[in-house]
Coordinates of C-alpha atoms in Angstrom, one line a residue:
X1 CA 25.2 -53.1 81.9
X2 CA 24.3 -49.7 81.0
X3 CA 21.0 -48.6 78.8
X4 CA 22.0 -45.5 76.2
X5 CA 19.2 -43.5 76.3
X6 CA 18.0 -40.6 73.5
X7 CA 18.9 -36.5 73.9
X8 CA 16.2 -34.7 75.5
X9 CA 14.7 -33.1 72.4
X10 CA 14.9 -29.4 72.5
X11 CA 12.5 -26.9 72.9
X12 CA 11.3 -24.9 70.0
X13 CA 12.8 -21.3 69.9
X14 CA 11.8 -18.2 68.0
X15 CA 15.6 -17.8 66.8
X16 CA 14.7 -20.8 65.2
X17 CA 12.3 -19.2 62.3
X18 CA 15.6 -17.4 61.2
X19 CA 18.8 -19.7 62.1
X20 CA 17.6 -22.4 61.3
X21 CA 17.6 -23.8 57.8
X22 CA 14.5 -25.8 58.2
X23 CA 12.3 -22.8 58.7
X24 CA 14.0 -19.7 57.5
X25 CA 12.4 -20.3 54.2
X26 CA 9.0 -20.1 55.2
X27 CA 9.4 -17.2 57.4
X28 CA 10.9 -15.1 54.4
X29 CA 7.7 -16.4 52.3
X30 CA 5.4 -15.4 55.0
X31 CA 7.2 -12.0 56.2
X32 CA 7.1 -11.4 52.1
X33 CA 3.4 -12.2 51.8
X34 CA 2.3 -10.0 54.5
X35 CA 4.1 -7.2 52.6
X36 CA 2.7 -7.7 49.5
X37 CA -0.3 -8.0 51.1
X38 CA -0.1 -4.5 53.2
X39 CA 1.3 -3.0 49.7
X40 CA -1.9 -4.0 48.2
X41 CA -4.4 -2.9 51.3
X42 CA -2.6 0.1 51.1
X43 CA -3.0 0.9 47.2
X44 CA -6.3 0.0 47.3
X45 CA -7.4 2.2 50.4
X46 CA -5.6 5.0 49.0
X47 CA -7.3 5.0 46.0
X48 CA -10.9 4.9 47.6
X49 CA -10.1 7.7 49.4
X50 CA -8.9 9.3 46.7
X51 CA -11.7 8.2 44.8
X52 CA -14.3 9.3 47.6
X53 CA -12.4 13.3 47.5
X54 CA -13.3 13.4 44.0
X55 CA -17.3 12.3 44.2
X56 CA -17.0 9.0 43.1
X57 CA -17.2 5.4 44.3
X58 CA -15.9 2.2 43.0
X59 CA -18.8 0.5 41.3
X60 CA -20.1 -2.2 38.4
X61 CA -23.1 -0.5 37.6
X62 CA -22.4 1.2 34.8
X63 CA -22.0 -2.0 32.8
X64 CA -25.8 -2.4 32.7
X65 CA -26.4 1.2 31.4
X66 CA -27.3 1.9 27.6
X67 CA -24.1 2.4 25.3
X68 CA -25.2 4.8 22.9
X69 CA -22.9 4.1 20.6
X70 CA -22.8 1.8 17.5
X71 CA -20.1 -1.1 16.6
X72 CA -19.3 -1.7 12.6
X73 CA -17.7 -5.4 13.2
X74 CA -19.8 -7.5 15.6
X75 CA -20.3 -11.1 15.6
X76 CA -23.6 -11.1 17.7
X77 CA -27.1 -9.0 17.9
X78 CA -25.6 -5.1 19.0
X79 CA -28.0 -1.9 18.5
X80 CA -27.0 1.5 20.2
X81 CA -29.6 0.8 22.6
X82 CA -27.7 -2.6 24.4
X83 CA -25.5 -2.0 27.2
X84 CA -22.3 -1.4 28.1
X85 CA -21.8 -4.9 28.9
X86 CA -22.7 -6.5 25.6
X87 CA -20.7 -3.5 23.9
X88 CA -18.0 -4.9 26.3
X89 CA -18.8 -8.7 25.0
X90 CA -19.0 -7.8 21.3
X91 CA -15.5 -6.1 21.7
X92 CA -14.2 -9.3 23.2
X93 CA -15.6 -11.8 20.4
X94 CA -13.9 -9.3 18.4
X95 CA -10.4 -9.5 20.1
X96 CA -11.2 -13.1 19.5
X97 CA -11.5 -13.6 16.3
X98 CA -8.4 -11.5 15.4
X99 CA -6.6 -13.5 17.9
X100 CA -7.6 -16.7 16.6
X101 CA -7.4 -15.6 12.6
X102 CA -3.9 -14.3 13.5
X103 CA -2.4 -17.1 15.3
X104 CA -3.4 -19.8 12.5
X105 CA -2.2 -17.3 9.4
X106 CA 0.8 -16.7 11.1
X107 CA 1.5 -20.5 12.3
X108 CA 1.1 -21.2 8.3
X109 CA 3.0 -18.9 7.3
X110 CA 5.8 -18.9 9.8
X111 CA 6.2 -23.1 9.3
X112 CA 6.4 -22.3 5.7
X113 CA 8.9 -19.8 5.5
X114 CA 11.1 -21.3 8.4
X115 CA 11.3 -24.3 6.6
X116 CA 11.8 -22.8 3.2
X117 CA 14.5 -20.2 4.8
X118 CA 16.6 -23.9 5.0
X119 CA 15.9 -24.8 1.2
X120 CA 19.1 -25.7 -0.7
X121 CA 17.2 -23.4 -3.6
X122 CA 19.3 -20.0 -3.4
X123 CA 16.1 -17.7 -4.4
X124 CA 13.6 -19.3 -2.1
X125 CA 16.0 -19.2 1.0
X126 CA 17.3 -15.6 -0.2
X127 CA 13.1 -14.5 -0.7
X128 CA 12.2 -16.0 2.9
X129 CA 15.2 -14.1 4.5
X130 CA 13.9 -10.7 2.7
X131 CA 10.9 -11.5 4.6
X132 CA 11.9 -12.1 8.0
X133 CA 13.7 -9.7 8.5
X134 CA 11.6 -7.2 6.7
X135 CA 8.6 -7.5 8.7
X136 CA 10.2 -8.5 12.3
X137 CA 12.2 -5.3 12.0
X138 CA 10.0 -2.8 11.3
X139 CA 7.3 -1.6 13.8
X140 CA 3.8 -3.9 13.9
X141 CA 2.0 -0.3 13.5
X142 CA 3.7 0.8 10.3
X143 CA 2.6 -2.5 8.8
X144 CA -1.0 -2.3 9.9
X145 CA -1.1 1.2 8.6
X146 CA 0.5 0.5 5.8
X147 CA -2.0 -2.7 4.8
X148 CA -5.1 -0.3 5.3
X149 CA -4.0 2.3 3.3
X150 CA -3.5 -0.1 0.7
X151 CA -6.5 -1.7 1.1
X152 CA -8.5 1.9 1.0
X153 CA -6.9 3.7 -1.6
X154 CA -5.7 0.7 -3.9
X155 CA -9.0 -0.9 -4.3
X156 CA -12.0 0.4 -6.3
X157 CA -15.0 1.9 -5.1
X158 CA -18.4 0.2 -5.1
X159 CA -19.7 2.0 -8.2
X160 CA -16.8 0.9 -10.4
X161 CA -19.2 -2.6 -10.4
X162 CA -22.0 -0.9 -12.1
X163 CA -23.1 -1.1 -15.3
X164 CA -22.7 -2.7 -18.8
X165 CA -18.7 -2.2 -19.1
X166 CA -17.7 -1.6 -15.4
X167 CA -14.4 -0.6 -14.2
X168 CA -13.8 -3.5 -11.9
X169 CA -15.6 -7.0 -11.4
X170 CA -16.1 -9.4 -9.3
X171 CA -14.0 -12.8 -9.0
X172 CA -14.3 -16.6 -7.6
X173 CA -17.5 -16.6 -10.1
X174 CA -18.9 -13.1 -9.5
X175 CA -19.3 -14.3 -5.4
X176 CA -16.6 -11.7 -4.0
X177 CA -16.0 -8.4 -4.1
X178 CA -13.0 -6.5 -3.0
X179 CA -13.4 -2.6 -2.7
X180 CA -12.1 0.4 -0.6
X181 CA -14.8 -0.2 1.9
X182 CA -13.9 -4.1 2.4
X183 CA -14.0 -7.6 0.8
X184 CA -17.6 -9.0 0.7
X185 CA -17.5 -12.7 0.5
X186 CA -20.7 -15.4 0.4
X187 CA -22.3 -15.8 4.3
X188 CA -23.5 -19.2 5.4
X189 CA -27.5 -19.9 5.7
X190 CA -28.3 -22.5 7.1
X191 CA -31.7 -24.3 6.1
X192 CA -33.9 -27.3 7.0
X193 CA -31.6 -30.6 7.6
X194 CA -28.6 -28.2 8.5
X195 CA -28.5 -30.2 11.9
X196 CA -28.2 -33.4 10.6
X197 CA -25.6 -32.0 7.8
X198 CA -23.5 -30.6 10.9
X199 CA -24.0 -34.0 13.3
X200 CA -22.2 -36.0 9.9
X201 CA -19.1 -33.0 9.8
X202 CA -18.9 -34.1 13.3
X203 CA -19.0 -37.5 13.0
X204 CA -16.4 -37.3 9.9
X205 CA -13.7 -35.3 12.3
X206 CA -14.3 -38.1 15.2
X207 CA -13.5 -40.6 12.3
X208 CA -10.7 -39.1 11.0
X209 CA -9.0 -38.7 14.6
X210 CA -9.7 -42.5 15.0
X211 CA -8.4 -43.6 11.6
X212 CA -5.4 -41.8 11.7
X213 CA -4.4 -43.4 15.8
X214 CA -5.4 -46.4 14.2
X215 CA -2.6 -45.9 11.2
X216 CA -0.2 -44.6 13.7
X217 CA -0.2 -47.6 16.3
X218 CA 0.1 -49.4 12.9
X219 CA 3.0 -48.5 11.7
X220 CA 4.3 -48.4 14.5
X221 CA 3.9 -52.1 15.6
X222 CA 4.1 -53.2 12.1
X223 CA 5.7 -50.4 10.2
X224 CA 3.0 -50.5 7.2
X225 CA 1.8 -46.8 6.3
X226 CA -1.4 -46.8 5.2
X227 CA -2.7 -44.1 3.0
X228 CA -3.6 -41.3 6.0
X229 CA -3.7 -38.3 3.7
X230 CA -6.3 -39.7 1.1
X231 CA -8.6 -41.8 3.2
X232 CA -8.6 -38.7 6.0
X233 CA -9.8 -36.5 2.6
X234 CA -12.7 -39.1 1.8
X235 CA -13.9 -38.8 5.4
X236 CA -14.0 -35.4 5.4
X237 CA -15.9 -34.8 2.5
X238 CA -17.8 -37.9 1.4
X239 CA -20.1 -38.4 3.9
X240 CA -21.1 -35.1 4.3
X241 CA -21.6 -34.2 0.4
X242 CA -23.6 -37.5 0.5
X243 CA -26.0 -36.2 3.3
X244 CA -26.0 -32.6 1.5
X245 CA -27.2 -34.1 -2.0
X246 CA -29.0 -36.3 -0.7
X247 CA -31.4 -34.0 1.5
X248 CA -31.2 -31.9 -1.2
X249 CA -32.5 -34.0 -4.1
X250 CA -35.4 -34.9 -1.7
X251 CA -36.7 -31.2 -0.5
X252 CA -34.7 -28.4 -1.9
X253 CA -37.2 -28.0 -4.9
X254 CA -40.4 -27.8 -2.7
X255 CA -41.9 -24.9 -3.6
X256 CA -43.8 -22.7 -0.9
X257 CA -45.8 -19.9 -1.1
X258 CA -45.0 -16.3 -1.1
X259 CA -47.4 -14.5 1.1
X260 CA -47.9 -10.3 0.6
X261 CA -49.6 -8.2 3.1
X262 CA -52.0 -6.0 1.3
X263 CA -51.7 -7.9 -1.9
X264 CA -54.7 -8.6 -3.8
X265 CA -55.5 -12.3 -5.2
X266 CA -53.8 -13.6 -8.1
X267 CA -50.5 -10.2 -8.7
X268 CA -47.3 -11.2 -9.5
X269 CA -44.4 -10.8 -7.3
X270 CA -43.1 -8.0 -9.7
X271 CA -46.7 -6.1 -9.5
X272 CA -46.9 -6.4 -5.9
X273 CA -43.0 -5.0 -5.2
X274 CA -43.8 -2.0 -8.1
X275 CA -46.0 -1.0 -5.2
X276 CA -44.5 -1.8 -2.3
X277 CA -40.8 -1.5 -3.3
X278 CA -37.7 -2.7 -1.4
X279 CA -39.6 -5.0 0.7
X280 CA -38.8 -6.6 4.3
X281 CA -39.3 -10.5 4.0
X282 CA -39.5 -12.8 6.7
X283 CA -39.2 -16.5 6.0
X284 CA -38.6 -20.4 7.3
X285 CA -36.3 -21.6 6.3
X286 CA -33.7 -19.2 5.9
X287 CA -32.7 -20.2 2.7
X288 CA -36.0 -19.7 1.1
X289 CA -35.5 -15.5 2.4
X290 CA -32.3 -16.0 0.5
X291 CA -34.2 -17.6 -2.5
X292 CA -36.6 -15.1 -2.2
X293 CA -33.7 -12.1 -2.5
X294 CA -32.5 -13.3 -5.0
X295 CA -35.5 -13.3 -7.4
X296 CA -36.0 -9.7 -6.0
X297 CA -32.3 -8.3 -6.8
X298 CA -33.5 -10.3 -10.3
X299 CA -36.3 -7.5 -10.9
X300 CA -34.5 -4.2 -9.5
X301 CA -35.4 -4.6 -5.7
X302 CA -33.4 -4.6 -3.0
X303 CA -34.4 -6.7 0.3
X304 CA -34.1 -6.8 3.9
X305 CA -34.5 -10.3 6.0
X306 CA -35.7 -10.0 9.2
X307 CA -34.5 -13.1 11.3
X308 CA -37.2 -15.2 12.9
X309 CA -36.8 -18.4 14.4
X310 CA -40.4 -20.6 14.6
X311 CA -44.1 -19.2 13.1
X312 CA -45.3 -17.1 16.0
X313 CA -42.4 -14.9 15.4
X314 CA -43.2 -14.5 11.9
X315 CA -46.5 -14.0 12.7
X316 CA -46.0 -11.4 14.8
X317 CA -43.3 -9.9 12.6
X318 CA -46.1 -9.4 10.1
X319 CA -49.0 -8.2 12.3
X320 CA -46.3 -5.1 13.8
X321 CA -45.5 -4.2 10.2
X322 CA -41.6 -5.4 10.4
X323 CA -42.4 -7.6 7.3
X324 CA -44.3 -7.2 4.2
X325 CA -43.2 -10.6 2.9
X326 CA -43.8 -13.6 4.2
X327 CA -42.8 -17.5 3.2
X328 CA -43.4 -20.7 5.0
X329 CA -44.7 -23.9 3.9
X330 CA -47.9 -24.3 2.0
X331 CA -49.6 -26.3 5.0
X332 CA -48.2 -23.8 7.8
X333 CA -49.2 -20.8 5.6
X334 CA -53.0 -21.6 5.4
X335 CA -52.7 -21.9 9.1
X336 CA -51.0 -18.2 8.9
X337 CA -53.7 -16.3 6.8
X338 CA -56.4 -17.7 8.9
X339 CA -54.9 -16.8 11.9
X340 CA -53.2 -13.0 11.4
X341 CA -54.9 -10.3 13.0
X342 CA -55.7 -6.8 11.5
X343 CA -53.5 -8.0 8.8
X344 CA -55.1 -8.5 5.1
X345 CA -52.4 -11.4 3.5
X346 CA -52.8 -13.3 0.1
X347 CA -50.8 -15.1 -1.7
X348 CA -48.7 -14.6 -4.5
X349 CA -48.6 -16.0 -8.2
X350 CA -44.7 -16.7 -7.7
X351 CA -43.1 -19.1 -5.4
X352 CA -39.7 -19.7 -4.2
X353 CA -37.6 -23.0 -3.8
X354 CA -37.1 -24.0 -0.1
X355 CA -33.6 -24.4 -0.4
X356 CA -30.9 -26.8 0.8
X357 CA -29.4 -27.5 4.0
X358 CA -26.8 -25.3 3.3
X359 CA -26.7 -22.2 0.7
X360 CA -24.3 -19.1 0.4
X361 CA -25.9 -15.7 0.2
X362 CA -24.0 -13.8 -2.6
X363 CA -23.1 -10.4 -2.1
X364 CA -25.0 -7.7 -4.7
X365 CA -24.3 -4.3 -5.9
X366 CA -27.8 -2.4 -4.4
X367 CA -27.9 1.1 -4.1
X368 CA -23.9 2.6 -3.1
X369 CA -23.0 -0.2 -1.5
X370 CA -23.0 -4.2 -1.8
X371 CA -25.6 -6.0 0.4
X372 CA -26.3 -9.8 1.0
X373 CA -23.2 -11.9 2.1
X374 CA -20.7 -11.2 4.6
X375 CA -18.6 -7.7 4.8
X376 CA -14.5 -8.2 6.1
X377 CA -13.5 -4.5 6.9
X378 CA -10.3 -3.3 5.4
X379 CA -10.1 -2.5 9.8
X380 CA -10.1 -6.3 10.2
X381 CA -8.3 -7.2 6.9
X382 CA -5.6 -4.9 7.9
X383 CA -5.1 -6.3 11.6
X384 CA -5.3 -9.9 10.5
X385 CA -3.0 -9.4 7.8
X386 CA -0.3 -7.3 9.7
X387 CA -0.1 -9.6 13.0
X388 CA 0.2 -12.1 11.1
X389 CA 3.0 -11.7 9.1
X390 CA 4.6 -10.0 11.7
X391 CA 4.3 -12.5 14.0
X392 CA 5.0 -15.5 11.3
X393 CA 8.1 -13.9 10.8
X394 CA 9.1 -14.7 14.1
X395 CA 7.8 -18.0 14.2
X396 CA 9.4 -18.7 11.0
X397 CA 12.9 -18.5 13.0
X398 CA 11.8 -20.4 15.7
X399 CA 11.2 -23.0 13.9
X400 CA 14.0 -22.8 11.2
X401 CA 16.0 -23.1 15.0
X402 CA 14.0 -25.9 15.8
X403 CA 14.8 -27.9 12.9
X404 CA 18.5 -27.1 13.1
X405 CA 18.3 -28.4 16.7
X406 CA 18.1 -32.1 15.2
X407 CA 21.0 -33.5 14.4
X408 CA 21.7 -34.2 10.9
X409 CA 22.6 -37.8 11.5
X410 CA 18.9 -38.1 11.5
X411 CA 18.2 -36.9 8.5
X412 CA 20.8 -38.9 7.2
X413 CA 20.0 -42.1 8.5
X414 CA 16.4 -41.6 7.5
X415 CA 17.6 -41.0 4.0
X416 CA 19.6 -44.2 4.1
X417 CA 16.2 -45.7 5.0
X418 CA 14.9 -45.1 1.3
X419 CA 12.7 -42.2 3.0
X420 CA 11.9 -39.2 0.9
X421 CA 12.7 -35.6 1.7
X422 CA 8.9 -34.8 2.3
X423 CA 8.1 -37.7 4.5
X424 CA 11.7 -37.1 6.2
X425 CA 10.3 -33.4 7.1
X426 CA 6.8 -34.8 8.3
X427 CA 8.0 -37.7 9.8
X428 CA 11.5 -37.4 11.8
X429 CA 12.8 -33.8 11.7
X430 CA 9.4 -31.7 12.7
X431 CA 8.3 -34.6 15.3
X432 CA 11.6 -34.0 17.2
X433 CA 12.1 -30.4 16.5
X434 CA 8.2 -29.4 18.3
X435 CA 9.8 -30.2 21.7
X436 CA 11.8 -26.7 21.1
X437 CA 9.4 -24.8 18.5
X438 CA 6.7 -25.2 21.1
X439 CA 7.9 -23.6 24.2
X440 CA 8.5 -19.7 22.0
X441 CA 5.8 -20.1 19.9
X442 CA 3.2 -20.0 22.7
X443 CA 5.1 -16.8 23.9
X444 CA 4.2 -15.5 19.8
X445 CA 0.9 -16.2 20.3
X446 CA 0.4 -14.8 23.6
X447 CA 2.0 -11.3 21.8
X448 CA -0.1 -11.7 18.8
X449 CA -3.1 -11.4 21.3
X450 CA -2.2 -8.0 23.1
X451 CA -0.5 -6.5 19.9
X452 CA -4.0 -6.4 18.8
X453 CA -5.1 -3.9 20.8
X454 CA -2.9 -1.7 18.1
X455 CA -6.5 -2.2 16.6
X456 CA -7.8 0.9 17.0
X457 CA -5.4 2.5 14.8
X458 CA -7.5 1.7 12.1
X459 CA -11.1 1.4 13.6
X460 CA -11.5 -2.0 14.7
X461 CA -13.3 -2.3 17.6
X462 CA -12.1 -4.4 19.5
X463 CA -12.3 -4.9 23.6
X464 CA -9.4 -1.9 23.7
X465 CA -12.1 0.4 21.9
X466 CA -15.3 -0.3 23.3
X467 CA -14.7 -1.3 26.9
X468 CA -11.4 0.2 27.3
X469 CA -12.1 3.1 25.5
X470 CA -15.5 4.6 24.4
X471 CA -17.2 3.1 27.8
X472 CA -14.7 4.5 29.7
X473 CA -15.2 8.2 27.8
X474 CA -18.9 7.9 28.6
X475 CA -18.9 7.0 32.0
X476 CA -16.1 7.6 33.8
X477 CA -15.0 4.7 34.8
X478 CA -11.3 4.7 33.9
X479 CA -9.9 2.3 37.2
X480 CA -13.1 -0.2 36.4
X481 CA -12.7 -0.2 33.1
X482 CA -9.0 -0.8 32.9
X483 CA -9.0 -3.7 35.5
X484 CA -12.0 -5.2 33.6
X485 CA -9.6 -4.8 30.7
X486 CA -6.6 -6.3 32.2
X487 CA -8.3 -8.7 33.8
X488 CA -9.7 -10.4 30.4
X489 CA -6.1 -9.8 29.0
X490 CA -4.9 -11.9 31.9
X491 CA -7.7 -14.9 32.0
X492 CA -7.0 -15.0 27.8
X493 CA -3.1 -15.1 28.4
X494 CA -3.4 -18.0 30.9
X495 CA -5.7 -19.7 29.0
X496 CA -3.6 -19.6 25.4
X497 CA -0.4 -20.7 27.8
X498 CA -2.8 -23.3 29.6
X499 CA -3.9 -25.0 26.3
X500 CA -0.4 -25.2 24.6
X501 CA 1.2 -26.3 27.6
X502 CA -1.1 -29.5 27.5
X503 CA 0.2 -29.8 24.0
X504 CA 4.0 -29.0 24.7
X505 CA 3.3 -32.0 26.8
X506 CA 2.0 -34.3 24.3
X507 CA 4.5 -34.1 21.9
X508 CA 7.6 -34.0 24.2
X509 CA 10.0 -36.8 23.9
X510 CA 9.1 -39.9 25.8
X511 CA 11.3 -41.7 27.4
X512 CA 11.1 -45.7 27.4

């Protein structure tokens, strides 16, 4: 009887790496990454040596050198005097905040007219169509131009709000203003109890997340709706209007003591600012700075807050001369006036409320220009507004093709159900349809993010204008500068495409 034994195994060959099929892949990725590699070796010693012929060297450093140049918009502390680096970071916060405004306008706006553009109503399908194809044909620049002209020459001038019988008013009542140099809305201040105000928000949203998995597993195994729209409502504001009143109707009334440097015993606010006018005022809380402003607009002055953030900076803030005005609580002010240095400080006649967790500083007309509140540049107006309806127009026929992708039977069937045409929208067509609006629409929102580098066409400073432009003007450093640029282009890109990935992945169909 004879044994079959196995085929010597063969030896491994270098033919192999390209004959045969279980290698030749790798060796093209390996014979392609060494080319790509030596292609980028090669680019980049070229450019040092062309870098070193011209005297310069491929360096960071210029980041931590002073800017010397001032930025209108900004979202945190920026003088002339910070460095290139923060010019750099409040030119990305800025790119931000258009990007963000501009991708939730134009989502709104693009659901809404995608979904009207199907309306049976001949007018309202005809009026969404006008706009489609109005804005998505015409170039985004035209539109952002054309927005900030309007917004300029259109609106009236600051001194059209003054006096008995102006020209123009103020709306929303008398808390915004919209002129050629911008809207100015009411800011935020926050106050004492603000963190506890902000911890309820919190646990409201956390509540409302767990509510509304609750109702869906629900209905689901049961198929009972319960009311998600209102009770979400009552979470969101109930609890935290409670906690607002109710720290309000226990402290917002203290009243604490106005403080004056230089003031002699018993004067009046009024006396003490015919003196000293348009004075600085430093203050804790916030809020009582803004109460504080107010009663000074109320008698022809104009203010300035300086920002302080416990009692030794106010303190100090008053012995340097920053502020002439000073309010803190009656216990921590005795402690104050004893304890200044070279400083003579007595208090007022007048006090000031303490103020809520939470007030809004209105915007007044002082001087040629509106102070107090927050300022939206026609710059930013004009950006947000123009990538945004440019980009919802797109979105609007992505998702007017996502709702066509669903087959009518299921609208049909839900109807048979008793369902109405609202809750058949929300409920069947939408859920179903996401699985092909999502995929473009991250594609929208990644354009909407570098078509607003188009913002310095008006002046809005974003990253394009400070780091990728002025900073590169003043020092010289075009090749750092640009891959700085590209590089936060790139990290923001993946990031958007990261985030609604996950999502894209939520909502895709499941199967059972």
């Amino acid at each position: 009887m004879s044994a079959i034994s196995d085929p010597p195994a063969q030896s491994f060959r270098l033919s192999q790496l390209i004959y045969d099929s279980r290698y030749r892949s790798m060796t093209i990725q390996v014979i392609a990454l060494i080319l790509i590699m030596g292609g980028i070796y090669w680019l980049a010693r070229n450019t040092v040596q062309n870098l070193s012929e011209l005297g310069k060297d491929f360096d960071f450093g210029f980041l931590s050198q002073r800017a010397g140049y001032d930025i209108n918009q900004r979202l945190v502390e920026y003088t002339n005097d910070s460095t290139h680096a923060r010019a750099a970071l409040v030119g990305i916060l800025n790119t931000l905040l258009v990007a963000f405004l501009g991708c939730l306008m134009a989502t709104i706006l693009g659901v809404i007219a995608g979904v009207l553009r199907l309306s049976k109503n001949w007018i309202v399908g005809r009026l969404m169509t006008v706009y489609v194809e109005g804005f998505r044909n015409v170039p985004l620049l035209l539109w952002i131009i054309a927005i900030f002209a309007v917004m300029t020459e259109a609106t009236p001038q600051p001194r059209d709000f003054r006096g008995d019988d102006p020209d123009a008013s103020m709306i929303l009542g008398e808390s915004v203003a919209i002129t050629n140099r911008g809207i100015f809305i009411p800011s935020p201040v926050w106050g004492d109890g603000a963190m506890l105000l902000v911890l309820t928000f919190v646990a409201s949203l956390v509540a409302i997340f767990l509510f509304r998995r609750f109702a869906h597993k629900r209905q689901e195994a049961t198929g009972e709706i319960l009311p998600v729209l209102w009770v979400s409502l009552g979470l969101f504001i109930v609890p935290t209007l409670l906690v607002y009143l109710a720290y309000s109707a226990t402290g917002a009334r203290d009243q604490f003591p106005v403080l004056a440097v230089g003031a002699e015993q018993g004067m009046t606010l009024e006396e003490f600012t015919d003196e000293n006018r348009n004075p600085a005022i430093c203050a804790l809380p916030r809020t009582a700075a803004v109460n504080l402003s107010t009663d000074l607009r109320a008698i022809g002055q104009r203010a300035s807050i300086v920002p302080v953030e416990t009692s030794a900076d106010l303190q100090s803030n008053i012995e340097s001369g920053e502020c002439v005005l000073a309010v803190i609580s009656p216990e921590a002010g005795e402690t104050l006036v004893a304890g200044v240095e070279g400083v003579a400080l007595a208090p007022l006649e007048d006090t000031v409320d303490r103020g809520r967790p939470l007030q809004f500083e209105r915007p007044q007309l002082a001087g040629f220009n509106f102070e107090g509140g927050l300022q939206l540049r026609n710059s930013l107006i004009a950006l947000w507004f123009a990538l945004s309806l440019y980009t919802g127009a797109f979105i609007a026929e992505i998702v007017r093709a996502g709702i066509l992708a669903v087959s009518h039977g299921q609208t049909e069937a839900a109807g048979a159900l008793g369902m109405r045409s609202n809750r058949i929208m929300n409920l069947v067509v939408l859920p179903q349809a996401l699985r092909v609006i999502i995929p473009p629409l991250i594609s929208q929102y990644l354009n909407l993010t570098k078509n607003s580098s188009l913002a310095i066409a008006v002046g809005y400073m974003d990253v394009r204008a400070t780091l990728g432009g002025i900073t590169i003007n003043q020092t010289g450093r075009e090749l750092e500068g640009m891959l700085l640029l590209g590089l936060f282009y790139l990290i923001t890109s993946l990031a958007i495409a990261g985030v609604m990935n996950i999502y894209n992945a939520s909502v895709k169909l499941k199967e059972r």
